[in-house]
Coordinates of C-alpha atoms in Angstrom, one line a residue:
Chain Y
X118 CA 140.8 135.5 116.4
X119 CA 138.2 137.8 114.8
X120 CA 134.7 136.6 113.8
X121 CA 134.2 135.3 110.3
X122 CA 132.5 137.0 108.0
X123 CA 129.2 136.1 106.6
X124 CA 127.5 137.9 103.3
X125 CA 123.5 137.3 102.9
X126 CA 121.6 138.0 99.7
X127 CA 117.9 138.0 99.5
X128 CA 115.4 140.1 97.7
X129 CA 113.1 140.2 100.7
X130 CA 114.5 142.2 103.5
X131 CA 112.9 140.2 106.2
X132 CA 114.7 137.3 105.7
X133 CA 118.1 138.9 105.5
X134 CA 116.8 140.6 108.9
X135 CA 115.8 137.1 110.3
X136 CA 119.0 135.4 109.3
X137 CA 121.1 138.0 110.7
X138 CA 119.7 137.3 114.2
X139 CA 120.9 134.1 113.8
X140 CA 124.4 135.0 113.1
X141 CA 124.9 138.3 115.1
X142 CA 126.9 137.0 118.0
X143 CA 129.3 134.7 116.2
X144 CA 129.8 136.3 113.0
X145 CA 130.6 139.7 111.3
X146 CA 127.1 140.0 109.3
X147 CA 126.8 141.7 106.1
X148 CA 123.7 141.8 104.2
X149 CA 122.1 143.2 100.9
X150 CA 119.1 142.6 98.7
X151 CA 121.3 143.7 95.9
X152 CA 123.5 141.0 94.0
X153 CA 125.9 143.7 92.4
X154 CA 126.6 145.1 96.1
X155 CA 127.3 141.8 96.9
X156 CA 129.8 141.4 94.2
X157 CA 131.5 144.4 95.3
X158 CA 131.6 143.7 99.1
X159 CA 133.2 140.0 97.9
X160 CA 135.8 142.2 95.9
X161 CA 136.7 144.5 99.0
X162 CA 136.4 142.1 102.1
X163 CA 137.0 138.9 103.1
X164 CA 134.0 136.9 103.3
X165 CA 134.2 133.6 104.7
X166 CA 130.7 132.3 103.7
X167 CA 128.2 133.7 101.0
X168 CA 124.7 132.7 101.3
X169 CA 122.3 133.5 98.5
X170 CA 118.8 133.3 97.6
X171 CA 118.3 131.7 93.9
X172 CA 115.2 133.8 92.4
X173 CA 116.1 137.5 92.7
X174 CA 114.8 140.0 90.1
X175 CA 118.4 141.3 89.2
X176 CA 120.3 138.0 89.1
X177 CA 119.8 134.2 89.8
X178 CA 121.7 133.2 92.9
X179 CA 123.6 130.5 91.2
X180 CA 124.8 133.4 88.7
X181 CA 126.1 135.4 91.6
X182 CA 127.5 132.3 93.1
X183 CA 129.3 131.6 89.6
X184 CA 130.9 135.2 89.9
X185 CA 131.7 134.7 93.7
X186 CA 133.8 131.6 92.5
X187 CA 135.9 133.8 90.4
X188 CA 135.8 137.0 92.5
X189 CA 136.4 135.2 96.1
X190 CA 137.6 131.4 95.5
X191 CA 137.9 130.9 99.0
X192 CA 134.4 132.0 100.3
X193 CA 132.3 129.0 100.6
X194 CA 128.8 129.2 98.6
X195 CA 125.7 128.4 100.0
X196 CA 122.4 128.6 98.6
X197 CA 119.0 129.0 100.6
X198 CA 116.0 129.0 98.3
X199 CA 112.3 128.4 98.3
X200 CA 112.4 127.1 95.1
X201 CA 113.5 123.3 94.5
X202 CA 113.1 123.7 90.3
X203 CA 115.7 121.4 88.6
X204 CA 117.0 124.2 86.2
X205 CA 118.2 126.0 89.5
X206 CA 119.7 123.1 91.4
X207 CA 121.8 121.8 88.1
X208 CA 123.0 125.3 87.7
X209 CA 124.1 125.6 91.7
X210 CA 126.2 122.4 90.9
X211 CA 127.5 123.2 87.8
X212 CA 128.2 127.0 88.0
X213 CA 127.7 127.7 91.4
X214 CA 129.6 124.8 92.8
X215 CA 127.6 125.4 96.1
X216 CA 128.8 123.5 99.4
X217 CA 125.2 123.4 100.3
X218 CA 121.8 123.5 98.6
X219 CA 119.5 124.7 101.7
X220 CA 115.7 125.0 101.5
X221 CA 113.2 127.6 102.5
X222 CA 111.6 127.5 105.2
X223 CA 114.8 126.2 106.6
X224 CA 115.3 125.0 110.4
X225 CA 117.4 127.6 112.2
X226 CA 119.8 124.8 113.7
X227 CA 120.4 123.6 110.3
X228 CA 121.4 126.7 108.9
X229 CA 123.5 127.8 111.8
X230 CA 125.3 124.2 111.4
X231 CA 126.2 124.5 107.8
X232 CA 127.4 128.1 108.1
X233 CA 129.6 127.2 111.0
X234 CA 131.1 124.2 109.0
X235 CA 131.6 126.4 105.9
X236 CA 133.3 129.2 107.8
X237 CA 135.8 126.8 109.1
X238 CA 136.4 125.5 105.9
X239 CA 136.9 128.9 104.7
X240 CA 139.3 129.9 106.9
X241 CA 141.7 126.8 106.2
X242 CA 141.3 127.8 102.5
X243 CA 142.3 131.7 102.6
X244 CA 145.9 130.6 103.3
X245 CA 146.0 128.2 100.3
X246 CA 144.2 130.4 97.9
X247 CA 146.5 133.3 98.9
X248 CA 149.3 131.6 97.1
X249 CA 149.5 131.8 93.3
X250 CA 147.1 128.9 92.1
X251 CA 148.7 128.3 89.0
X252 CA 151.8 127.1 90.2
X253 CA 150.0 124.9 92.3
X254 CA 147.8 123.3 89.6
X255 CA 151.1 122.7 87.4
X256 CA 152.0 120.2 90.0
X257 CA 153.1 117.2 88.3
X258 CA 151.0 114.3 87.7
X259 CA 152.1 111.3 89.7
X260 CA 150.6 108.8 88.1
X261 CA 148.0 108.0 85.4
X262 CA 144.6 109.2 87.0
X263 CA 142.2 106.7 86.9
X264 CA 138.8 107.3 85.5
X265 CA 135.8 105.0 86.4
X266 CA 132.6 105.1 84.1
X267 CA 129.2 103.8 86.4
X268 CA 126.7 103.4 83.7
X269 CA 124.6 100.1 82.6
X270 CA 125.2 101.0 79.1
X271 CA 128.7 101.4 77.4
X272 CA 128.0 104.8 75.4
X273 CA 129.5 107.1 77.7
X274 CA 132.5 105.2 78.5
X275 CA 133.4 105.1 74.7
X276 CA 132.7 108.6 74.7
X277 CA 135.2 109.3 77.8
X278 CA 137.6 106.9 76.0
X279 CA 137.4 109.0 72.7
X280 CA 138.4 111.9 74.8
X281 CA 141.1 110.8 77.2
X282 CA 142.5 108.2 75.1
X283 CA 145.9 106.7 76.9
X284 CA 146.2 109.4 79.2
X285 CA 144.0 107.8 81.7
X286 CA 143.1 104.2 83.0
X287 CA 139.5 104.1 81.9
X288 CA 137.4 101.5 83.5
X289 CA 133.8 101.0 82.6
X290 CA 131.4 99.3 85.4
X291 CA 128.0 98.4 84.2
X292 CA 126.5 97.2 87.7
X293 CA 126.7 98.3 91.5
X294 CA 128.9 95.4 92.6
X295 CA 131.3 96.1 89.8
X296 CA 131.5 99.5 90.9
X297 CA 132.1 99.3 94.1
X298 CA 135.1 96.6 93.5
X299 CA 136.6 98.9 91.3
X300 CA 136.2 101.9 93.9
X301 CA 137.6 99.8 96.6
X302 CA 140.5 98.2 94.7
X303 CA 141.9 101.2 93.8
X304 CA 142.0 105.2 93.7
X305 CA 139.8 106.8 91.5
X306 CA 140.5 110.5 90.3
X307 CA 137.3 111.1 88.3
X308 CA 133.7 109.0 88.6
X309 CA 131.4 109.6 85.8
X310 CA 128.0 107.9 86.8
X311 CA 124.8 107.6 85.8
X312 CA 122.2 107.6 88.9
X313 CA 120.0 104.6 87.9
X314 CA 121.7 101.2 86.5
X315 CA 118.8 99.4 85.2
X316 CA 116.2 99.4 88.3
X317 CA 119.0 100.1 90.6
X318 CA 119.9 103.1 92.4
X319 CA 123.4 103.8 92.8
X320 CA 123.0 107.1 95.0
X321 CA 124.8 105.5 97.7
X322 CA 127.8 104.6 95.9
X323 CA 128.2 108.3 95.0
X324 CA 127.3 109.7 98.7
X325 CA 130.1 107.2 99.7
X326 CA 132.9 108.2 97.4
X327 CA 133.9 111.0 99.7
X328 CA 134.5 108.8 102.4
X329 CA 136.9 106.7 100.3
X330 CA 138.7 109.6 98.8
X331 CA 137.7 113.0 99.6
X332 CA 139.6 114.3 96.4
X333 CA 137.9 112.1 93.8
X334 CA 135.5 114.3 91.8
X335 CA 132.3 113.0 90.7
X336 CA 130.5 114.0 87.2
X337 CA 126.6 112.8 87.1
X338 CA 125.8 111.7 83.5
X339 CA 121.7 110.9 83.3
X340 CA 118.6 111.3 81.7
X341 CA 117.1 111.2 85.5
X342 CA 115.8 114.3 86.5
X343 CA 114.6 114.6 89.9
X344 CA 115.3 117.7 91.7
X345 CA 115.3 116.6 95.5
X346 CA 117.3 113.7 94.7
X347 CA 119.7 116.4 92.8
X348 CA 119.6 118.3 96.0
X349 CA 120.2 115.5 98.1
X350 CA 123.3 114.7 95.7
X351 CA 124.6 118.4 96.0
X352 CA 124.6 117.8 99.7
X353 CA 125.4 114.4 100.5
X354 CA 127.7 113.6 97.6
X355 CA 129.1 117.1 96.6
X356 CA 128.8 116.0 92.7
X357 CA 130.7 118.3 90.9
X358 CA 128.9 118.3 87.5
X359 CA 125.3 117.3 86.5
X360 CA 125.1 116.8 83.0
X361 CA 122.3 115.6 80.5
X362 CA 122.3 112.2 78.9
X363 CA 122.9 111.9 76.1
X364 CA 125.8 114.2 77.1
X365 CA 127.6 115.9 74.1
X366 CA 131.4 115.2 73.7
X367 CA 133.0 118.7 73.9
X368 CA 130.8 119.4 77.0
X369 CA 131.7 116.3 78.5
X370 CA 135.4 116.7 77.4
X371 CA 135.6 120.3 79.0
X372 CA 134.3 118.8 82.0
X373 CA 136.5 116.0 82.5
X374 CA 139.5 118.2 81.9
X375 CA 138.5 120.6 84.6
X376 CA 137.9 117.7 87.0
X377 CA 141.2 116.0 86.5
X378 CA 142.9 119.8 87.1
X379 CA 140.7 119.8 90.2
X380 CA 141.7 116.3 91.5
X381 CA 145.7 116.9 90.9
X382 CA 144.6 120.6 93.0
X383 CA 143.5 119.0 95.5
X384 CA 145.9 116.4 95.7
X385 CA 148.8 118.9 96.0
X386 CA 146.8 120.9 98.6
X387 CA 144.7 118.4 100.8
X388 CA 143.7 121.8 103.0
X389 CA 141.1 122.2 100.2
X390 CA 139.7 118.8 100.1
X391 CA 137.3 119.8 103.0
X392 CA 135.5 122.1 100.5
X393 CA 133.6 119.3 99.4
X394 CA 132.8 117.6 102.8
X395 CA 129.6 116.2 102.5
X396 CA 126.3 116.2 104.7
X397 CA 125.3 112.7 106.4
X398 CA 123.2 110.3 104.0
X399 CA 119.6 111.3 105.4
X400 CA 118.1 108.4 103.6
X401 CA 117.8 105.1 106.0
X402 CA 118.5 102.5 103.3
X403 CA 121.0 104.2 101.4
X404 CA 122.8 104.8 104.7
X405 CA 122.6 101.0 105.5
X406 CA 123.7 100.5 101.8
X407 CA 126.7 102.9 102.4
X408 CA 128.1 101.0 105.6
X409 CA 127.7 97.8 103.9
X410 CA 130.0 99.0 101.0
X411 CA 132.4 100.4 103.5
X412 CA 132.4 97.2 105.4
X413 CA 133.1 95.2 102.4
X414 CA 136.0 98.1 101.6
X415 CA 137.3 97.8 105.3
X416 CA 137.5 93.6 104.7
X417 CA 138.9 93.8 101.4
X418 CA 141.7 96.2 102.5
X419 CA 142.7 94.2 105.7
X420 CA 142.9 91.1 103.4
X421 CA 145.2 93.1 101.3
X422 CA 147.1 94.4 104.1
X423 CA 147.4 90.6 105.6
Chain T
X104 CA 81.3 115.5 85.8
X105 CA 79.0 112.6 86.6
X106 CA 76.5 114.5 88.6
X107 CA 76.0 117.0 85.5
X108 CA 74.7 114.1 83.8
X109 CA 72.3 112.8 86.2
X110 CA 71.0 116.2 86.8
X111 CA 70.3 116.6 83.2
X112 CA 68.8 113.5 83.0
X113 CA 66.5 114.0 85.8
X114 CA 64.9 117.3 84.6
X115 CA 64.0 115.2 81.5
X116 CA 62.4 112.4 83.2
X117 CA 59.4 114.8 84.2
X118 CA 58.1 115.4 80.6
X119 CA 54.8 113.5 80.4
X120 CA 52.7 116.0 82.4
X121 CA 53.9 118.5 79.9
X122 CA 52.6 116.6 76.4
X123 CA 49.2 116.0 78.0
X124 CA 46.5 117.1 75.4
X125 CA 43.4 117.4 77.7
X126 CA 40.8 117.0 74.7
X127 CA 37.3 116.5 75.4
X128 CA 36.4 113.0 75.8
X129 CA 33.8 111.6 73.8
X130 CA 30.7 109.3 75.4
X131 CA 30.0 106.0 73.9
X132 CA 26.9 107.3 72.6
X133 CA 28.2 109.6 70.1
X134 CA 27.1 108.7 66.7
X135 CA 29.3 108.0 63.7
X136 CA 28.9 111.6 62.0
X137 CA 29.5 113.4 65.2
X138 CA 32.9 111.7 65.4
X139 CA 33.6 112.3 61.8
X140 CA 32.7 115.9 62.5
X141 CA 35.1 116.1 65.1
X142 CA 38.1 114.3 63.1
X143 CA 37.5 116.6 60.5
X144 CA 37.7 119.6 62.6
X145 CA 40.5 122.0 62.9
X146 CA 41.2 121.5 66.7
X147 CA 41.7 117.8 66.1
X148 CA 43.8 117.9 63.0
X149 CA 46.8 116.6 64.7
X150 CA 44.6 114.1 67.1
X151 CA 44.6 110.1 65.8
X152 CA 42.3 109.2 68.4
X153 CA 39.1 110.1 70.5
X154 CA 39.3 108.9 73.9
X155 CA 35.8 107.5 74.9
X156 CA 34.9 108.0 78.7
X157 CA 32.2 107.2 80.9
X158 CA 31.8 108.5 84.4
X159 CA 35.4 109.7 84.4
X160 CA 36.6 106.2 83.3
X161 CA 38.4 105.5 80.1
X162 CA 36.5 102.7 78.3
X163 CA 38.4 102.9 74.7
X164 CA 39.7 105.3 72.1
X165 CA 38.0 105.5 68.5
X166 CA 41.3 105.8 66.5
X167 CA 41.0 107.9 63.1
X168 CA 42.6 105.1 61.4
X169 CA 40.0 102.8 62.3
X170 CA 37.1 105.1 62.0
X171 CA 38.4 105.7 58.7
X172 CA 38.7 102.4 57.9
X173 CA 35.1 101.4 58.9
X174 CA 33.8 104.5 57.2
X175 CA 35.1 103.5 54.0
X176 CA 33.8 99.7 54.3
X177 CA 30.3 101.3 54.9
X178 CA 30.5 103.4 52.0
X179 CA 31.4 100.7 50.1
X180 CA 28.8 98.4 51.1
X181 CA 26.3 101.4 50.6
X182 CA 25.4 101.2 54.2
X183 CA 26.7 104.5 55.3
X184 CA 23.1 106.5 55.2
X185 CA 21.8 103.8 57.3
X186 CA 24.8 103.6 59.7
X187 CA 25.8 107.3 60.5
X188 CA 23.3 108.1 62.8
X189 CA 24.0 105.0 64.8
X190 CA 26.4 105.5 68.0
X191 CA 30.1 104.8 67.9
X192 CA 29.8 101.9 70.2
X193 CA 31.3 99.3 67.6
X194 CA 33.9 101.3 66.4
X195 CA 35.6 101.5 69.8
X196 CA 39.1 100.1 70.6
X197 CA 38.6 98.9 74.3
X198 CA 42.0 98.0 74.7
X199 CA 43.9 101.3 73.8
X200 CA 47.5 102.6 74.6
X201 CA 47.1 103.8 78.3
X202 CA 49.9 105.3 80.1
X203 CA 49.6 106.3 83.9
X204 CA 50.8 109.8 84.5
X205 CA 53.8 108.6 86.5
X206 CA 55.3 106.5 84.0
X207 CA 58.6 107.9 82.5
X208 CA 59.1 109.1 79.1
X209 CA 61.3 106.3 78.6
X210 CA 59.0 103.8 79.9
X211 CA 55.9 105.3 77.8
X212 CA 58.2 104.7 74.3
X213 CA 59.0 101.5 75.4
X214 CA 55.4 100.2 76.2
X215 CA 53.7 102.4 72.9
X216 CA 56.6 100.3 70.8
X217 CA 55.5 97.1 71.9
X218 CA 51.7 97.8 72.1
X219 CA 51.1 100.0 68.9
X220 CA 48.0 98.7 67.0
X221 CA 45.6 101.1 65.6
X222 CA 46.7 104.2 66.8
X223 CA 49.8 105.8 68.1
X224 CA 48.3 108.3 70.2
X225 CA 48.1 107.5 73.6
X226 CA 45.6 108.1 76.4
X227 CA 46.9 109.3 80.0
X228 CA 45.3 108.1 83.1
X229 CA 45.7 108.9 86.7
X230 CA 44.9 105.8 88.9
X231 CA 42.4 104.6 86.0
X232 CA 41.1 108.2 85.5
X233 CA 40.9 109.8 82.2
X234 CA 43.4 112.9 82.3
X235 CA 44.0 113.6 78.4
X236 CA 45.9 112.4 75.4
X237 CA 49.5 112.4 74.2
X238 CA 49.6 112.8 70.7
X239 CA 52.6 111.0 68.4
X240 CA 53.7 114.3 67.1
X241 CA 54.2 115.6 70.6
X242 CA 55.7 112.4 72.0
X243 CA 58.7 112.0 69.3
X244 CA 59.3 115.8 69.5
X245 CA 59.6 115.1 73.2
X246 CA 62.1 112.1 72.9
X247 CA 64.0 114.0 70.1
X248 CA 64.3 116.8 72.3
X249 CA 65.2 114.4 75.1
X250 CA 68.1 112.8 73.0
X251 CA 69.3 116.4 71.9
X252 CA 69.5 117.0 75.5
X253 CA 71.3 113.9 76.4
X254 CA 73.5 114.8 73.8
X255 CA 73.9 118.3 74.8
X256 CA 74.5 117.1 78.7
X257 CA 77.1 114.7 77.2
X258 CA 78.7 117.2 75.2
X259 CA 78.7 119.4 78.3
X260 CA 80.3 116.9 80.4
X261 CA 83.3 116.4 77.7
X262 CA 83.5 120.3 77.7
X263 CA 84.1 120.1 81.4
X264 CA 86.4 117.1 81.5
X265 CA 88.2 119.4 78.7
X266 CA 88.1 122.6 80.6
X267 CA 89.3 120.6 83.6
X268 CA 92.4 119.5 81.8
X269 CA 93.1 122.7 80.6
X270 CA 92.8 124.1 83.9
X271 CA 95.2 121.4 85.6
X272 CA 98.4 122.9 83.8
X273 CA 97.7 126.5 85.0
X274 CA 96.6 125.0 88.2
X275 CA 99.8 123.2 88.8
X276 CA 101.9 126.4 88.1
X277 CA 99.3 128.5 90.5
X278 CA 99.9 125.9 93.3
X279 CA 103.8 126.2 92.8
X280 CA 103.5 130.0 92.9
X281 CA 101.3 130.3 95.9
X282 CA 103.6 127.4 97.7
X283 CA 106.3 129.9 96.8
X284 CA 104.4 132.8 98.2
X285 CA 103.9 131.1 101.5
X286 CA 107.2 129.9 101.7
X287 CA 109.0 133.4 102.2
X288 CA 107.3 134.7 105.1
X289 CA 107.0 131.5 106.5
X290 CA 110.8 131.0 106.4
X291 CA 111.1 134.4 108.2
X292 CA 108.6 134.0 110.7
X293 CA 109.7 130.2 111.7
X294 CA 113.3 131.5 112.2
X295 CA 112.1 134.8 114.2
X296 CA 109.9 132.5 116.5
X297 CA 113.0 130.1 117.1
X298 CA 115.2 132.8 117.7
X299 CA 112.6 134.7 120.0
X300 CA 112.0 131.4 122.2
X301 CA 115.8 131.2 122.5
X302 CA 116.4 134.8 123.4
X303 CA 113.3 134.3 125.8
X304 CA 115.0 131.7 127.8
X305 CA 118.5 133.5 128.1
X306 CA 116.5 136.8 129.3
X307 CA 114.5 134.7 131.5
X308 CA 117.5 133.3 133.2
X309 CA 118.9 136.8 133.4
X310 CA 116.1 138.4 135.2
X311 CA 116.2 135.2 137.6
X312 CA 119.6 136.3 138.3
X313 CA 119.1 140.0 139.3
X314 CA 116.0 139.2 140.9
X315 CA 118.3 137.0 143.3
X316 CA 121.0 139.6 143.6
X317 CA 118.2 142.3 144.7
X318 CA 116.8 139.7 146.8
X319 CA 120.2 139.2 148.8
X320 CA 120.9 143.0 148.5
X321 CA 118.0 143.7 150.6
X322 CA 118.6 140.7 152.7
X323 CA 120.5 141.9 156.0
X324 CA 122.0 138.2 156.7
X325 CA 123.0 137.5 153.1
X326 CA 126.9 136.9 152.8
X327 CA 128.9 139.4 151.1
X328 CA 130.5 136.2 149.2
X329 CA 127.2 135.1 147.9
X330 CA 126.5 138.8 146.7
X331 CA 129.7 138.8 144.7
X332 CA 129.3 135.4 143.2
X333 CA 125.8 136.3 141.9
X334 CA 127.3 139.6 140.6
X335 CA 130.0 137.7 138.7
X336 CA 127.2 135.5 137.5
X337 CA 125.5 138.2 136.2
X338 CA 128.5 139.9 134.4
X339 CA 129.0 136.5 132.7
X340 CA 125.7 136.6 131.4
X341 CA 125.8 140.1 130.6
X342 CA 129.1 139.5 128.2
X343 CA 127.6 136.4 126.7
X344 CA 124.2 138.5 125.8
X345 CA 123.7 142.1 125.0
X346 CA 119.8 141.8 126.1
X347 CA 119.0 145.3 125.6
X348 CA 120.2 145.0 121.8
X349 CA 119.0 141.6 121.2
X350 CA 115.6 142.8 122.6
X351 CA 115.7 145.5 120.3
X352 CA 116.5 143.6 117.3
X353 CA 113.9 141.0 118.3
X354 CA 111.1 143.9 118.6
X355 CA 111.8 144.4 115.0
X356 CA 111.5 140.8 114.2
X357 CA 108.2 140.7 116.0
X358 CA 106.9 143.2 113.5
X359 CA 108.1 141.2 110.5
X360 CA 106.6 138.4 111.7
X361 CA 103.1 139.7 112.0
X362 CA 103.5 141.3 108.5
X363 CA 104.5 137.9 107.3
X364 CA 101.6 136.3 109.0
X365 CA 99.6 138.7 107.5
X366 CA 100.7 138.0 103.9
X367 CA 100.0 134.3 104.6
X368 CA 96.2 134.9 105.9
X369 CA 95.9 137.3 102.6
X370 CA 97.0 134.5 100.5
X371 CA 94.8 131.9 102.0
X372 CA 91.7 134.4 101.8
X373 CA 92.6 134.9 98.0
X374 CA 92.6 131.1 97.6
X375 CA 89.5 130.7 99.3
X376 CA 87.8 133.6 97.1
X377 CA 89.3 131.8 94.0
X378 CA 87.9 128.4 95.1
X379 CA 84.5 129.9 95.3
X380 CA 84.6 131.6 92.0
X381 CA 86.2 128.8 90.3
X382 CA 83.2 126.7 91.5
X383 CA 81.0 128.9 90.3
X384 CA 82.9 129.0 86.9
X385 CA 82.6 125.3 86.7

């Protein structure tokens, strides 16, 4: 098997040269300081992983990755940035749909393992993406999609109800316990969740969702703004959208539609679901909470099976 | 901020010596008419009391107010002509306002306010010895100036607080900018060193393999099996690592690293310069 191709973009050549050495022996390394050149490479070559800087004079990394999504959907996208500003991280979720958001200065092993994981996933995607995606997406909806709203206030769930009406089963959980029970009970297509329910941080629930069902799509709707927490949610929960609260109806409607569509696509093409594989939970407390949650689900399912 | 205020006060507290008016004291055997002439002279126009000193020690003051009072009484009683050549001994206030040189302006003000009787001017002594007088006019000016200065110091402090607040926001932006500027070179320097370290141990192992082979080739007793085993091992290592190419690449990464470290030092140097000039500005 030929080496996978990795495409590196950074406006600092020394960073490119440095990263290149990490991958030289196991990858076919392409690199450029020019995002337009990167787009050209994506159009003409099979690229497994694109690793881009965020702040570049010509184009933001999140913008380049958005274009990469359209140009080469199978390519896995990684952002490697020294900046941890909120706008960049939000754009990298909503537009770039990045697999990993990595920070500079980086640890060689972290970048290497993220790229290796991404390259393997991309290889599996290429076969799927080579067939006509439209026909795949047109796959029939097997049953009514279930949408779970996790929020201490009702407003978001009312908006979701207005948008989706009877097309979906809509469940509102106003505390963490209810949210966990609903997730345990039945598969959820899309979760629309805030990050804080009163004083309770529910990030651990979001970070556990992909372990319950890798196809479940997660939209975060919150007024909570913390860049480092968002970066964690990108890497460890692979949230699909991060929207400001209060959220506009049209914005939410658009994103709900595309997430329901993506859920269907992943159900018909399980090979693609690894594209949202999550990194391990880094916070010890959240790791414990997540473990308890999974334990609870295990017991519940055992009881149902008995 | 607080230091600025304290420093300002400190300067203001040393003001008594600057106010001393070292007028010539009179002796107790001066005549009434002589003292009247002194009070009427241009030199003493602002003076409200005349110190009476004997052997350098203050024995009292003649206050303008009390002097005029008695003068008027004598005229009224038609005893003026008779008394004007007598000594002023009876006119002396023997418990005058008297302040030691080392007292602060503030303490002096409290003392004067509490003990004022016939003259608001007061005498300055040092260990009881006469030095001069402070006229109420100068004293009030000094107190006023000091209040103004305190207010100025306070205004200055407020201004500093305000400008510190104004500085805080751009400072935050600057710190973020500097962090980013350091981050970029730090990223590749750290990565290059990590790569170099791994390469170093691989090359080290390879050289050990070559050396062992050379030793065996020079050794007449070495078995050919051992030599061929070593050669196979070296072949394996060579296919796993293109040492020549990697070392060549590493060479340029070393150059990049030195450049990056140079960038970081430059930034640190600039920060030092900035902090010095900022300290002066504040």
